[in-house]
Coordinates of C-alpha atoms and ligand atoms in Angstrom, one line a residue:
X90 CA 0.0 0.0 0.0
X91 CA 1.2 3.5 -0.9
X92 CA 1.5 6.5 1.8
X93 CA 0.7 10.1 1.3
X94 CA 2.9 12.9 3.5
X95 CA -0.3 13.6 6.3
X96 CA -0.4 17.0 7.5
X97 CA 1.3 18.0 10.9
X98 CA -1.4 20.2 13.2
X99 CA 0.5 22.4 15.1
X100 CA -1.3 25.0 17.9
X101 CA -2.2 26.6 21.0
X102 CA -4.8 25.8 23.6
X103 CA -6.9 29.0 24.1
X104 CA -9.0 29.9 27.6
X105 CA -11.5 32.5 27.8
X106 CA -14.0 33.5 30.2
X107 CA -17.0 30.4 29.9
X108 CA -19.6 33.0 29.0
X109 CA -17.4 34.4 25.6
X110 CA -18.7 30.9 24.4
X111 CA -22.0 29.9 25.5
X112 CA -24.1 31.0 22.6
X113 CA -22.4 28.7 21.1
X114 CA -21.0 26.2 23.8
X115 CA -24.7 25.5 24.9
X116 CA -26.5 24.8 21.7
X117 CA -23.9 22.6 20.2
X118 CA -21.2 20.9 22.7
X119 CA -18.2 21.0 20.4
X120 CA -18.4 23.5 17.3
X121 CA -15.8 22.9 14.6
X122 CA -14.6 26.4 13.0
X123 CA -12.0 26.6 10.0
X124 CA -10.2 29.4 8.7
X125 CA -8.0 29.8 5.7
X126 CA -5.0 32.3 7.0
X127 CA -5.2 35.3 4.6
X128 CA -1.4 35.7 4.8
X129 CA -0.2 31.9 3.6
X130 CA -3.5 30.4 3.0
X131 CA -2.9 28.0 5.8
X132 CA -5.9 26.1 7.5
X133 CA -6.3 27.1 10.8
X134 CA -9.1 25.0 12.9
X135 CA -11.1 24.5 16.0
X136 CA -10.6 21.4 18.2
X137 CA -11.9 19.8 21.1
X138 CA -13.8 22.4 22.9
X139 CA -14.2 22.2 26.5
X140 CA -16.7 24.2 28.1
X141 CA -16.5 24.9 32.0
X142 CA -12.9 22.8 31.3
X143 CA -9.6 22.7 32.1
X144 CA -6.3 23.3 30.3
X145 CA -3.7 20.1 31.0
X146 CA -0.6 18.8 30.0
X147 CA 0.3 15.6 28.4
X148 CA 3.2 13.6 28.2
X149 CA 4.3 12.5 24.5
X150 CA 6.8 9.9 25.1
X151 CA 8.8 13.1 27.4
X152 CA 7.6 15.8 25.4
X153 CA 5.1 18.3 27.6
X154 CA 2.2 19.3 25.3
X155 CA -0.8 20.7 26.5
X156 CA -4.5 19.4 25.8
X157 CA -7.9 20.1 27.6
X158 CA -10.5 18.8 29.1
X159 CA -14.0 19.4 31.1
X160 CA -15.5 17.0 33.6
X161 CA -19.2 16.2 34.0
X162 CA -20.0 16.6 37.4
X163 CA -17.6 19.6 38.0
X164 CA -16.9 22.8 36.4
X165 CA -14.7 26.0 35.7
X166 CA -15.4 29.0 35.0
X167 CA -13.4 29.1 31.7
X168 CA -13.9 27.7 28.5
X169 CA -10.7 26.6 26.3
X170 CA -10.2 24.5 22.9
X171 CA -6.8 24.6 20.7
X172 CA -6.4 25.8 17.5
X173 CA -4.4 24.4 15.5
X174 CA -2.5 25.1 11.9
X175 CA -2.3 22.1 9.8
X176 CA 0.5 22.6 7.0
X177 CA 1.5 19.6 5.0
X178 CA 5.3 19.8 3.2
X179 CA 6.3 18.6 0.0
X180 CA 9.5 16.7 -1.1
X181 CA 11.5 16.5 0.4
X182 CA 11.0 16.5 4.0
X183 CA 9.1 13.5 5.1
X184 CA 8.3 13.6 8.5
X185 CA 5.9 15.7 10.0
X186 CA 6.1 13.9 13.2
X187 CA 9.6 15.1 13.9
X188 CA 9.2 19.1 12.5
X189 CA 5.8 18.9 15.4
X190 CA 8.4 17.5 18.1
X191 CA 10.7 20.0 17.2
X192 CA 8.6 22.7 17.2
X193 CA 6.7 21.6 21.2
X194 CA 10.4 21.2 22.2
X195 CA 11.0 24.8 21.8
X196 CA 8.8 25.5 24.5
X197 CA 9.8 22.8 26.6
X198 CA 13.6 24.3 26.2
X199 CA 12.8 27.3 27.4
X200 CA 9.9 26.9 30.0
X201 CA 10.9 23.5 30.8
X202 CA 7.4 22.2 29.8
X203 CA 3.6 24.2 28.5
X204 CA 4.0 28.3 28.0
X205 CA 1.3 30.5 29.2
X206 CA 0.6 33.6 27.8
X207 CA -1.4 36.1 27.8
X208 CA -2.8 37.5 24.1
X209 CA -2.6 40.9 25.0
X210 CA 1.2 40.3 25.6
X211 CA 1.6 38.3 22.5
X212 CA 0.3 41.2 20.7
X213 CA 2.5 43.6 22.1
X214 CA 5.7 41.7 21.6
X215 CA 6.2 40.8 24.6
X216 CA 6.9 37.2 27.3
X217 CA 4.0 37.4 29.7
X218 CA 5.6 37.2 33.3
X219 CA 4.1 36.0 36.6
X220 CA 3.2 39.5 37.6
X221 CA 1.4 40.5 33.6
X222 CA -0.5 36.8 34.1
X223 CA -1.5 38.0 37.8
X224 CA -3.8 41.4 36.5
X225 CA -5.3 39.1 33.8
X226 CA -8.4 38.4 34.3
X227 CA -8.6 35.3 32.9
X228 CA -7.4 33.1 35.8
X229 CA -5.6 30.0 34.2
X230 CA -6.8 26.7 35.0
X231 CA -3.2 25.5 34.5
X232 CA -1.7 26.4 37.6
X233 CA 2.1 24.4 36.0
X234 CA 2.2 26.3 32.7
X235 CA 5.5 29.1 32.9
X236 CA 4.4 32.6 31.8
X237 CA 7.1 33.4 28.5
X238 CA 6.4 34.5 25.1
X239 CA 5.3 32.1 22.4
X240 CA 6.4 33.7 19.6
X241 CA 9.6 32.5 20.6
X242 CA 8.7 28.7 19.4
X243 CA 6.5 29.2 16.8
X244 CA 7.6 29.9 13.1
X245 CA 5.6 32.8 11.6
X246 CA 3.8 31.8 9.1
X247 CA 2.3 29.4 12.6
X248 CA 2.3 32.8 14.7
X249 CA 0.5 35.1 12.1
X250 CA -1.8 31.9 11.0
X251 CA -3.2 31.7 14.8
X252 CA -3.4 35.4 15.4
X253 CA -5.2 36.0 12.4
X254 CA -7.8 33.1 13.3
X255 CA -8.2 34.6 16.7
X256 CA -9.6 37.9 15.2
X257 CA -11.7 35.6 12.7
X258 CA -13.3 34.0 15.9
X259 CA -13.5 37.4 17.8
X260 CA -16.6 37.9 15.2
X261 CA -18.4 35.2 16.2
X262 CA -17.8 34.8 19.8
X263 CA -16.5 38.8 20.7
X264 CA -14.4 38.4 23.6
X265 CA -12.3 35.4 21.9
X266 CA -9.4 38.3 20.9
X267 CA -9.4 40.3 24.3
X268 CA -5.9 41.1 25.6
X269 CA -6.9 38.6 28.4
X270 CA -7.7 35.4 26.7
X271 CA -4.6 33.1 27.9
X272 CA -2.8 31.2 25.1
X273 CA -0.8 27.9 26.1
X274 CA 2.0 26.1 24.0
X275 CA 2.4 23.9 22.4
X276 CA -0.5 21.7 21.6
X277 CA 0.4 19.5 18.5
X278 CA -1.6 16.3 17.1
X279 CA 0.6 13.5 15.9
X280 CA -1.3 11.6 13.4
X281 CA -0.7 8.6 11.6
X282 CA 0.9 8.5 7.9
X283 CA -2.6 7.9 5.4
X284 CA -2.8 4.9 2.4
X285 CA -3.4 6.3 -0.7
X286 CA -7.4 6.3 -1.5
X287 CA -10.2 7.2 -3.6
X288 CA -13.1 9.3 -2.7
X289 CA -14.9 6.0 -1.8
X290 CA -12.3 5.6 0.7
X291 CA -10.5 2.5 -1.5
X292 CA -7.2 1.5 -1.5
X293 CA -5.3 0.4 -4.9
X294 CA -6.2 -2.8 -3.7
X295 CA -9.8 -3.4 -4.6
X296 CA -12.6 -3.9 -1.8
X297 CA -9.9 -2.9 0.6
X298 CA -10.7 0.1 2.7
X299 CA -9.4 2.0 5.0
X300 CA -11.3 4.5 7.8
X301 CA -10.6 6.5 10.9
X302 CA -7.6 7.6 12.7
X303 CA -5.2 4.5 12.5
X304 CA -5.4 4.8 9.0
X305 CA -4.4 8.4 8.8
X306 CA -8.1 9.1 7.1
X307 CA -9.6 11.3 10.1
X308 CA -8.3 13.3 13.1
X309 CA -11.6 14.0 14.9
X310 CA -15.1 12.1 16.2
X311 CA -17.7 12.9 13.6
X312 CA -14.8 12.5 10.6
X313 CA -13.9 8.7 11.6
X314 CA -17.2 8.4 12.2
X315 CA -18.4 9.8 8.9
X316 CA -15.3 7.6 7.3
X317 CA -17.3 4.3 8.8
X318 CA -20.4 6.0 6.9
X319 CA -19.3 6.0 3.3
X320 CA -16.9 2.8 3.5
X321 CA -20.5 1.0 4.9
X322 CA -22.9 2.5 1.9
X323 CA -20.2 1.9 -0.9
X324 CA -20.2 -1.6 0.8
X325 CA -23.7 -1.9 0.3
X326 CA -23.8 0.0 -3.0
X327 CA -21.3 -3.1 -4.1
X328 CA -23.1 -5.7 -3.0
X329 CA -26.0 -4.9 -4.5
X330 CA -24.0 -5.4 -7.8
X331 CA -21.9 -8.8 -6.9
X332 CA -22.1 -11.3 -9.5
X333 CA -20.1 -14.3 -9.0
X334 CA -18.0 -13.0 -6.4
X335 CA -16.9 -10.4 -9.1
X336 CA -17.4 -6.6 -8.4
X337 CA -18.8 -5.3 -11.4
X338 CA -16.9 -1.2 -11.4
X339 CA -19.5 1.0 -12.1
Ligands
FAD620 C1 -7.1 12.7 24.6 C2 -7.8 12.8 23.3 C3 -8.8 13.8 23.2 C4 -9.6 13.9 22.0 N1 -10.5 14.9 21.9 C5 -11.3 14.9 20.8 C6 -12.3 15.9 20.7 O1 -12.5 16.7 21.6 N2 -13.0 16.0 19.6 C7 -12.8 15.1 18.5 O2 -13.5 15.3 17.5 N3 -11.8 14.2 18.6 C8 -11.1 14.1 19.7 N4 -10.1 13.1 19.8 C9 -9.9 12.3 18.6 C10 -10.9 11.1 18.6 O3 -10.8 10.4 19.8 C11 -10.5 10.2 17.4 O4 -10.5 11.0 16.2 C12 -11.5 9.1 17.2 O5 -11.7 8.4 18.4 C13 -11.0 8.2 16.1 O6 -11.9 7.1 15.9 P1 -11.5 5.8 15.3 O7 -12.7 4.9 15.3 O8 -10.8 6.0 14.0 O9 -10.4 5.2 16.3 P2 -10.5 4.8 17.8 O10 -11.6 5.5 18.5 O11 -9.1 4.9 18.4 O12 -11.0 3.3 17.8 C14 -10.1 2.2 17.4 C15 -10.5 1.0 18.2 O13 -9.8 -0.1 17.7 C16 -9.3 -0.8 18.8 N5 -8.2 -1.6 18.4 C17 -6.9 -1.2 18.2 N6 -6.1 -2.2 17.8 C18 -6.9 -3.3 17.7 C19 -6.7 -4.7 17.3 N7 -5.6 -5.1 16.9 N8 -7.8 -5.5 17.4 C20 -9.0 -5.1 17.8 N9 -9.3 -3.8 18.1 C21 -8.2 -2.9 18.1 C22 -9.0 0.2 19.9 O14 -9.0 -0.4 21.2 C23 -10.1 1.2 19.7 O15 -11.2 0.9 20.5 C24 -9.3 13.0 21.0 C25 -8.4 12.0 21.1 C26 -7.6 11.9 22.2 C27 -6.6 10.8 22.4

């Protein structure tokens, strides 16, 4: 089976007062948002929104990434979710894994693990410090994360990519680009490489189809899901025409 060069996702973790997202928190649990970066035409997305939640880190295999969560029975009063910039190379760098390690081991050089920022510093070129983060008022839910300055790890087509999509959001939710919203890095999602396939989801093997994550053909819930979807109905679709044991290719 052939592999294509899958896209590395590379972000933050954003956290903003819960009620800057309710209109849209309450009426659908996790909205998806995506955004085309005017300057380099990147895609910048929405991911795993977490109302009432928590910022965390994670442990990659000793890398300290950052990732969020809410719990059912308890709650915060901040709402965060990453963004993240998904940019795919061409020949001939291979390995998007590595260029995502490198990039969240920038911030673990210098802060030893998650950076915390606050926009509002960002913006104005400068590290947030302990004392900056203290008269946000945005309280971070990540008590571990150092205050420093992001744009030292990310490279700027990243930088200018997530800035521009937090003005983009600041539309719909107003509140989203305030000089208080906190901004943690890095949040990265390593994703599997993806088999070659048609739109039916077919490999160059025929019948033989690949969905979800593990194949590299999704990176969220409703797209692995929806990848089980059309696999199933093209599935059907065949059998309907199986003569023999011979798929007749419409
Ligand atoms: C911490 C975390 C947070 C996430 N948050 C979000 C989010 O907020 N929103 C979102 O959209 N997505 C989120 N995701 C991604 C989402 O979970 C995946 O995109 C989705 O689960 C992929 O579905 P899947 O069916 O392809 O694979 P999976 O859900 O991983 O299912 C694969 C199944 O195969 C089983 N399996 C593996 N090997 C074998 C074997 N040899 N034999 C039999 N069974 C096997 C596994 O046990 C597993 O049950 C998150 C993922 C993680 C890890």
């Amino acid at each position: 089976l052939s592999l294509a060069i899958n896209p590395v996702d590379i972000g933050v973790r954003v956290e903003v007062p819960a009620e800057v997202m309710t209109h849209l928190t309450d009426v659908i649990y996790e909205s998806k948002f995506v955004f085309y970066s005017q300057s380099f035409e990147d895609r910048v997305r929405t991911f795993c929104m977490c109302p009432y939640g928590e910022v965390v880190t994670e442990n990659n295999d000793g890398l300290i990434t950052v990732n969020g969560h809410s719990y059912g029975e308890r709650r915060t009063g901040n709402t965060n979710f990453a963004l993240l910039v998904s940019k795919t190379f061409t020949e001939p760098f291979k390995d998007p894994i590595q260029y995502g390690r490198y990039v969240a081991g920038l911030a673990n050089l210098l802060s030893g693990g998650v950076i915390v920022q606050r926009l509002g510093d960002l913006q104005a070129g400068r590290r947030s410090t302990p004392e900056r983060l203290k008269k946000s008022l945005v309280v971070p839910t990540l008590n571990e994360a150092t205050p420093g300055d992001l744009s030292l790890v990310f490279p700027y087509r990243h930088l200018v990519a997530l800035l521009d999509m937090l003005k983009a959001l600041d539309v719909i939710a107003p509140g989203v680009n305030s000089r208080n919203t906190l901004i943690y890095g890095v949040e990265v999602k390593f994703y599997s490489s993806r088999f070659e396939l048609n739109a039916n989801l077919e490999s160059h093997i025929d019948n033989l189809f690949a969905i979800g994550d593990g194949a590299g053909v999704t990176r969220g819930l409703m797209q692995a899901s929806a990848s089980g979807v059309i696999v199933g109905e093209e599935i059907k679709r065949r059998e309907g025409v199986l003569q023999n044991g011979i798929i007749r290719k419409r």
